[in-house]
Every structure is written in structure tokens, then in C-alpha cells.
Tab-separated table of C-alpha atoms in Angstrom:
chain	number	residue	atom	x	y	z
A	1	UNK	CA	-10.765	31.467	42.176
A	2	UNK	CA	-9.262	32.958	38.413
A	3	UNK	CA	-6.129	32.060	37.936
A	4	UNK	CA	-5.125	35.614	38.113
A	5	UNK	CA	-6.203	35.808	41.889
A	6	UNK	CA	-4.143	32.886	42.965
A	7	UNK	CA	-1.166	34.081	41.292
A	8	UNK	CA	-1.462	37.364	42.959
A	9	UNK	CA	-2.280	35.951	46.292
A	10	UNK	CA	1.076	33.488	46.016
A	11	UNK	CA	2.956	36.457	44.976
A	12	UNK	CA	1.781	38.611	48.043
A	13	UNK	CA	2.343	35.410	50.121
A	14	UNK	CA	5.268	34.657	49.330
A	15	UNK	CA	6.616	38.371	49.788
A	16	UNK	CA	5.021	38.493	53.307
A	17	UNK	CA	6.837	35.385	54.393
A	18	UNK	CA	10.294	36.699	52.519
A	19	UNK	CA	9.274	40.025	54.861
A	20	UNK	CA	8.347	38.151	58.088
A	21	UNK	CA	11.698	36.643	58.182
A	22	UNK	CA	14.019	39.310	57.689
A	23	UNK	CA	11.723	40.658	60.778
A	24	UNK	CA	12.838	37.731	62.577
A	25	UNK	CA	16.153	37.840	61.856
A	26	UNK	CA	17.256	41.522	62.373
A	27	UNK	CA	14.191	42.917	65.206
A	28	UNK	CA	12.183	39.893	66.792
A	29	UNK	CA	15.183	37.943	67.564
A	30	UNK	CA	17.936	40.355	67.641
A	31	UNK	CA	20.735	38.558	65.657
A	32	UNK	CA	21.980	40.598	62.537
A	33	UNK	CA	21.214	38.786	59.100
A	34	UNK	CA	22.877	41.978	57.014
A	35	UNK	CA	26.859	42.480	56.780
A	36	UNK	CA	28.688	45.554	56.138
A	37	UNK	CA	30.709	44.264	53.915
A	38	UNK	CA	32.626	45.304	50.303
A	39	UNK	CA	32.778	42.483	48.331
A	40	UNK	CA	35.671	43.321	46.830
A	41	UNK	CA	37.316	42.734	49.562
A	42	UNK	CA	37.118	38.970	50.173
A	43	UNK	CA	39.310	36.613	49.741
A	44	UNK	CA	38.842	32.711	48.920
A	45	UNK	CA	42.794	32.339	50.701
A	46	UNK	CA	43.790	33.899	54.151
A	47	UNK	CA	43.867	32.604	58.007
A	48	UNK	CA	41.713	34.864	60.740
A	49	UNK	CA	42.407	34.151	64.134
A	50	UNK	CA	39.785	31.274	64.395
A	51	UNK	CA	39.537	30.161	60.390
A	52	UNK	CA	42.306	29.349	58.391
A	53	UNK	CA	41.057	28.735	54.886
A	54	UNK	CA	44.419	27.571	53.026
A	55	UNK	CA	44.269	24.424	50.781
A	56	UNK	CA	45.616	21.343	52.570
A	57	UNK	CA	44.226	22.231	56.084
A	58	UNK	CA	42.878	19.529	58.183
A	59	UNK	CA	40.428	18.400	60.873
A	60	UNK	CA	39.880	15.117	62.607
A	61	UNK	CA	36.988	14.960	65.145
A	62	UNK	CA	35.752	12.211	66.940
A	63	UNK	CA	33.030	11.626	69.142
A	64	UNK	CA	31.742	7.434	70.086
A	65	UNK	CA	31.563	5.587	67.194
A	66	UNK	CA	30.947	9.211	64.934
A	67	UNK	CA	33.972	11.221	63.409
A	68	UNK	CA	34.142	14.184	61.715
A	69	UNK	CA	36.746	15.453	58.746
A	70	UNK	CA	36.832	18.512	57.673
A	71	UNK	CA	39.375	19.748	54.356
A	72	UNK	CA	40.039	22.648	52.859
A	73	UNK	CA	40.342	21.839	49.443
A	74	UNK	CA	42.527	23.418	46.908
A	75	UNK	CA	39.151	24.322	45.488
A	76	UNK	CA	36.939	27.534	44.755
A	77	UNK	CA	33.427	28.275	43.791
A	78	UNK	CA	31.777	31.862	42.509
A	79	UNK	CA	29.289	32.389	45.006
A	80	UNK	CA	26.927	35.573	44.784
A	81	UNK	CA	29.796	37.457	42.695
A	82	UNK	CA	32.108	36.566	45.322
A	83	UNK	CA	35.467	33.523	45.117
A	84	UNK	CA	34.734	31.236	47.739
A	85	UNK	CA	36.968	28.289	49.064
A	86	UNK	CA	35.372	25.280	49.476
A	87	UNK	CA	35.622	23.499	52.528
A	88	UNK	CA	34.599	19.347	52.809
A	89	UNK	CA	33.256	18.320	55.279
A	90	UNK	CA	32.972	13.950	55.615
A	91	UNK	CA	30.462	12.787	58.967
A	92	UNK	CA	30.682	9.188	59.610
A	93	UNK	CA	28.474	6.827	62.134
A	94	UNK	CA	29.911	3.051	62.729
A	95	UNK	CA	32.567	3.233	60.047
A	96	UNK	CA	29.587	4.370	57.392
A	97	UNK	CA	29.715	7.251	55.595
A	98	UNK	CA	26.423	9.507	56.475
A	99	UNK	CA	27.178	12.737	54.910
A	100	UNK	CA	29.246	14.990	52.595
A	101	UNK	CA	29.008	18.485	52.775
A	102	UNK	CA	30.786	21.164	50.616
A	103	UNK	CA	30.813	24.782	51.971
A	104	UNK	CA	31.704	27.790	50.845
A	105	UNK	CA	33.596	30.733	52.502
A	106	UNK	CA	35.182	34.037	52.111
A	107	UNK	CA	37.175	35.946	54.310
A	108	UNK	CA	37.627	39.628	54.370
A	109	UNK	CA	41.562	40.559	54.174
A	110	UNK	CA	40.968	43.984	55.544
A	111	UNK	CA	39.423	42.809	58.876
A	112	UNK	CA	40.264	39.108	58.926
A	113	UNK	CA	36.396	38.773	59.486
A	114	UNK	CA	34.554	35.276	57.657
A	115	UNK	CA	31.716	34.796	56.145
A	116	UNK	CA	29.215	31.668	54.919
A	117	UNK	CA	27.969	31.643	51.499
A	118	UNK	CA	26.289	28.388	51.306
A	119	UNK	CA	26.184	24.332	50.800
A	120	UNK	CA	25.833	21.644	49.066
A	121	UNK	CA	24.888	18.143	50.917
A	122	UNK	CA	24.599	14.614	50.509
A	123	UNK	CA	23.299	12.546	52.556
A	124	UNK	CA	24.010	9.070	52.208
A	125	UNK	CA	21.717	6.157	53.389
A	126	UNK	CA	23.384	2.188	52.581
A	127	UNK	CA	26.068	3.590	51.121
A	128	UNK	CA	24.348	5.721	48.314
A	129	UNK	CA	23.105	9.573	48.219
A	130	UNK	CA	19.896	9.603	49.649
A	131	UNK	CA	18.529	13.176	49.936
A	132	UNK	CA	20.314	16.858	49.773
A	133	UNK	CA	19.287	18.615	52.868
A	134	UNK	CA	20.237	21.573	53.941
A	135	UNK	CA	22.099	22.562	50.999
A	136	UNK	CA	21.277	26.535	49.969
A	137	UNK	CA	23.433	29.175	48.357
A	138	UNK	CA	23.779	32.721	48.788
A	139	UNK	CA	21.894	35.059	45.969
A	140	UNK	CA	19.666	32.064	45.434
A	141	UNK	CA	15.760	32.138	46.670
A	142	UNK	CA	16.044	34.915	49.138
A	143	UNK	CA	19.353	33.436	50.683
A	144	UNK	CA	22.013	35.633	51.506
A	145	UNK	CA	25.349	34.811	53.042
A	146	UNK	CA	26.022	34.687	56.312
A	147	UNK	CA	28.497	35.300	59.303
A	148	UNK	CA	30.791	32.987	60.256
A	149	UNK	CA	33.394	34.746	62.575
A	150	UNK	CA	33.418	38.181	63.732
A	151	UNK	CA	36.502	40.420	63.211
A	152	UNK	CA	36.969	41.355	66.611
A	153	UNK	CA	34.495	39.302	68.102
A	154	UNK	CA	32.794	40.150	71.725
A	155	UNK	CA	30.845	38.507	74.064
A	156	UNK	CA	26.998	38.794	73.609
A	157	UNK	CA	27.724	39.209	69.682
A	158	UNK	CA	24.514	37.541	67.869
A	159	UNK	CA	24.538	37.073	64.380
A	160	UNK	CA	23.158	34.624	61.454
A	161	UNK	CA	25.740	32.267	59.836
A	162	UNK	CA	23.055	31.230	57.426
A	163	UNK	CA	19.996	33.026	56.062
A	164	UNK	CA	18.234	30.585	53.130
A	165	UNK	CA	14.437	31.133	54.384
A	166	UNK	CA	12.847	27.951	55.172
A	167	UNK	CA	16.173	25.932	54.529
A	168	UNK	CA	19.234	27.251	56.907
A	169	UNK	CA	18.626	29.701	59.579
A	170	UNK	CA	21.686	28.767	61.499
A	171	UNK	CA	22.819	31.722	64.218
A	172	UNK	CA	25.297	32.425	67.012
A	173	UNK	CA	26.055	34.215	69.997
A	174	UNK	CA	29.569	34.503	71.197
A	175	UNK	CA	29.358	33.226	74.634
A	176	UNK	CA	33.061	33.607	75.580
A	177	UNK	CA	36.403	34.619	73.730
A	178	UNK	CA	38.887	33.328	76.489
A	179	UNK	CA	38.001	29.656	77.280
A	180	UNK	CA	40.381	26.438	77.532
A	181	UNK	CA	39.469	23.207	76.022
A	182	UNK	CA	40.368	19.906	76.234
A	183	UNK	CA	40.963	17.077	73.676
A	184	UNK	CA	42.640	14.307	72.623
A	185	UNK	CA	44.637	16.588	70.461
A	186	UNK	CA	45.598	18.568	73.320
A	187	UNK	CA	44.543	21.880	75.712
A	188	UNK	CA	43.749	24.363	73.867
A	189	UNK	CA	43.565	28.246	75.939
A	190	UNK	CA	41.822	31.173	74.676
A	191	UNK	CA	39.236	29.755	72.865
A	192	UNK	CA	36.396	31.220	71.382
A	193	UNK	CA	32.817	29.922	71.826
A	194	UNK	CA	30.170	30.129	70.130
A	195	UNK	CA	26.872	28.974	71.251
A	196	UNK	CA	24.561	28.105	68.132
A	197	UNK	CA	20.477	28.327	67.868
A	198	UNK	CA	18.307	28.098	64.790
A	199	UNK	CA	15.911	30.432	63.003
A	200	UNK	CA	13.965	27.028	62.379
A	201	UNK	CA	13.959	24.494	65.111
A	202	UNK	CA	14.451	24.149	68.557
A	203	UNK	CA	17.457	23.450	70.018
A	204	UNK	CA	21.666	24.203	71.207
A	205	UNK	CA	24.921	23.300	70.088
A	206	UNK	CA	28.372	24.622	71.050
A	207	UNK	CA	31.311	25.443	68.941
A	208	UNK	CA	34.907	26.471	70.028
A	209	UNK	CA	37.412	27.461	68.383
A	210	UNK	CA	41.294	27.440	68.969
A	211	UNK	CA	43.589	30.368	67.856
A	212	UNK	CA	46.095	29.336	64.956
A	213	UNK	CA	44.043	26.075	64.916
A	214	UNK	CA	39.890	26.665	64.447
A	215	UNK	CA	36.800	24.497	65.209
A	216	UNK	CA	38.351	22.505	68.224
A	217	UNK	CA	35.364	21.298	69.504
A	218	UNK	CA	31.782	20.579	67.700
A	219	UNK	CA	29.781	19.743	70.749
A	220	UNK	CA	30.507	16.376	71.960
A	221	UNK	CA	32.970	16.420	69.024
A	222	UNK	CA	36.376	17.118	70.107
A	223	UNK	CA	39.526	17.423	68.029
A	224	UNK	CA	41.794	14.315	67.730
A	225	UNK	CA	44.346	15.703	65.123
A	226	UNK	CA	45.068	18.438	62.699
A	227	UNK	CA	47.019	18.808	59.348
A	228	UNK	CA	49.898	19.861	58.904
């Protein structure tokens, strides 16, 4: 085939694919992948009800022999023409170190509402970075950013909280808004839950989150201390 022809031909293909998953996202499945939203009016700083993205904030999971940190860091990033706050996130497995993510949010000041604008990941193998995956960012390839909380958010909500084609099709449905959990940080009551799919592979997790607090519980994760 000329070269011409199969330059064309990955052009239209890769436009049909680019097409076929917006499909996905906002008809075949029925979770919105576009936000209303004026940029102008997030914020890398601010709490919502479920989120609190101020530097110094803490997480401390733990699940077996696993445990999960998460930090907000006294840190931004420009994002898609938008200041996000980046947000660590440390996994370990047996005392090892398994992965380091960075994330970026933004939260709208108007409606308290946040939203996802991307990654970066390591993941280590004997103690040394092994591969990146996962790792996207908004207004790169197609991605755009996400939804990570509602404003007001309602049961039977669907939404994306990533959209990177072919990299992070993360999505949620609020499942409840007034549910109590347990931990070894304490009961927590009115708790809202988010039950998580993907765009790309099978499978469900289950996130809840505490007013005044956030993430509480990361499925079998449950929270066993927050800062300050």
C-alpha cells in the first residue's frame, strides 16, 4: 500500500476509535465524560464536603500486610490551563514500597464540586521504578479531565473520573450518600459511596467517603488515622 494510503487509513483509524469512545462514554454506557464547567473557576486550595485539598492533609489506610498514604502536598501543577494540587499517593505490600502516584485536582469554589486532571505513576519492582502505568494527563492524547465528586451528589449519579482513551477510563456511580462506616479510625455516619467500574476492564471497587474527613474506605482499605 503507498505510504499515502496508510497514513490516511491510521488517521481515519485513529479518529474512529477517538469517536467510538466518547460514544461509550456519554450514550452506550450512560456515564457523562463532559463537565460543565468554567475553568476559571477552580481552585488548586479549598475543602468540599468529601475532598479537602489543603497542603498538610493526611491519610493512613491499611488493609493485611498493604497500606495506603495519601498527602496533599504543598504542591501544584498547570494542568490543561488549569492550577492543580497535587495529591501523593504511597501503596505498600510487606513493608515494600509498590507504587507512587502523583495526582492532580481542582476544585470548583462556586459549587464545591472536584475534578481529576490526571497522573503520574511509578511502579516500583525490588525497590526500583519499574514501569509508569496508568499515568495520563488531561489535554494530552485525547484525555480530558474527569469527575471526581459531584457538587450535590445523588444517588444513581454516573460519571467518568478519568477519560485518557486506552489508558484510564475510571467511572462511578453514587450508590448511597447516607451510609456509616467502620474503621480502626473510628465510625464514620453519612458517608458517601461510590461504587467504581472501568471503561477498560472488568471489574468493582467501592469508595466511601466521610464528611469533613474524605476517602474513609478504599475497598478492603479502611482508614487507620488522619492528619491533623
Amino acid at each position: 500500500m503507498p505510504a499515502t494510503l496508510r497514513v490516511l487509513g491510521a488517521v481515519i483509524l485513529s479518529l474512529a476509535c477517538a469517536a467510538g469512545a466518547t460514544a461509550l462514554g456519554s450514550k452506550e454506557s450512560g456515564f457523562r465524560d463532559t463537565f460543565e464547567v468554567d475553568k476559571a473557576d477552580l481552585s488548586a486550595s479549598g475543602r468540599s464536603p468529601y475532598i479537602i485539598l489543603e497542603p498538610g492533609h493526611r491519610l493512613h489506610f491499611k488493609h493485611g500486610r498493604s497500606t495506603l498514604d495519601i498527602t496533599v502536598l504543598d504542591e501544584t501543577r498547570m494542568v490543561d490551563g488549569v492550577r492543580t494540587r497535587v495529591v501523593e499517593e504511597r501503596e505498600t505490600q510487606s513493608g515494600r514500597l509498590v507504587e507512587v502516584s502523583r495526582n492532580y485536582f481542582a476544585i470548583d469554589a462556586k459549587t464545591g464540586a472536584v475534578y481529576y486532571f490526571g497522573e503520574s505513576v511509578d511502579v516500583y519492582k525490588n525497590g526500583k521504578v519499574a514501569a509508569h502505568e496508568g499515568a495520563w494527563e488531561a489535554g494530552i492524547g485525547g484525555a480530558r479531565f474527569g469527575l471526581m465528586v459531584p457538587a450535590a451528589p445523588k444517588v444513581g449519579d454516573r460519571f467518568y473520573e478519568e477519560f485518557a482513551p486506552g489508558i484510564a477510563m475510571d467511572r462511578a456511580e453514587i450508590a448511597g450518600v447516607d451510609e456509616d462506616v467502620k474503621t480502626p479510625a473510628g465510625t464514620f455516619r453519612h458517608c458517601l459511596h461510590a461504587r467504581e467500574t472501568s471503561g477498560l476492564e472488568a471489574g468493582t471497587s467501592h469508595k466511601l467517603y466521610a464528611p469533613g474527613v474524605g476517602l474513609v474506605r478504599d475497598d478492603e482499605m479502611l482508614l487507620v488515622g488522619v492528619e491533623p
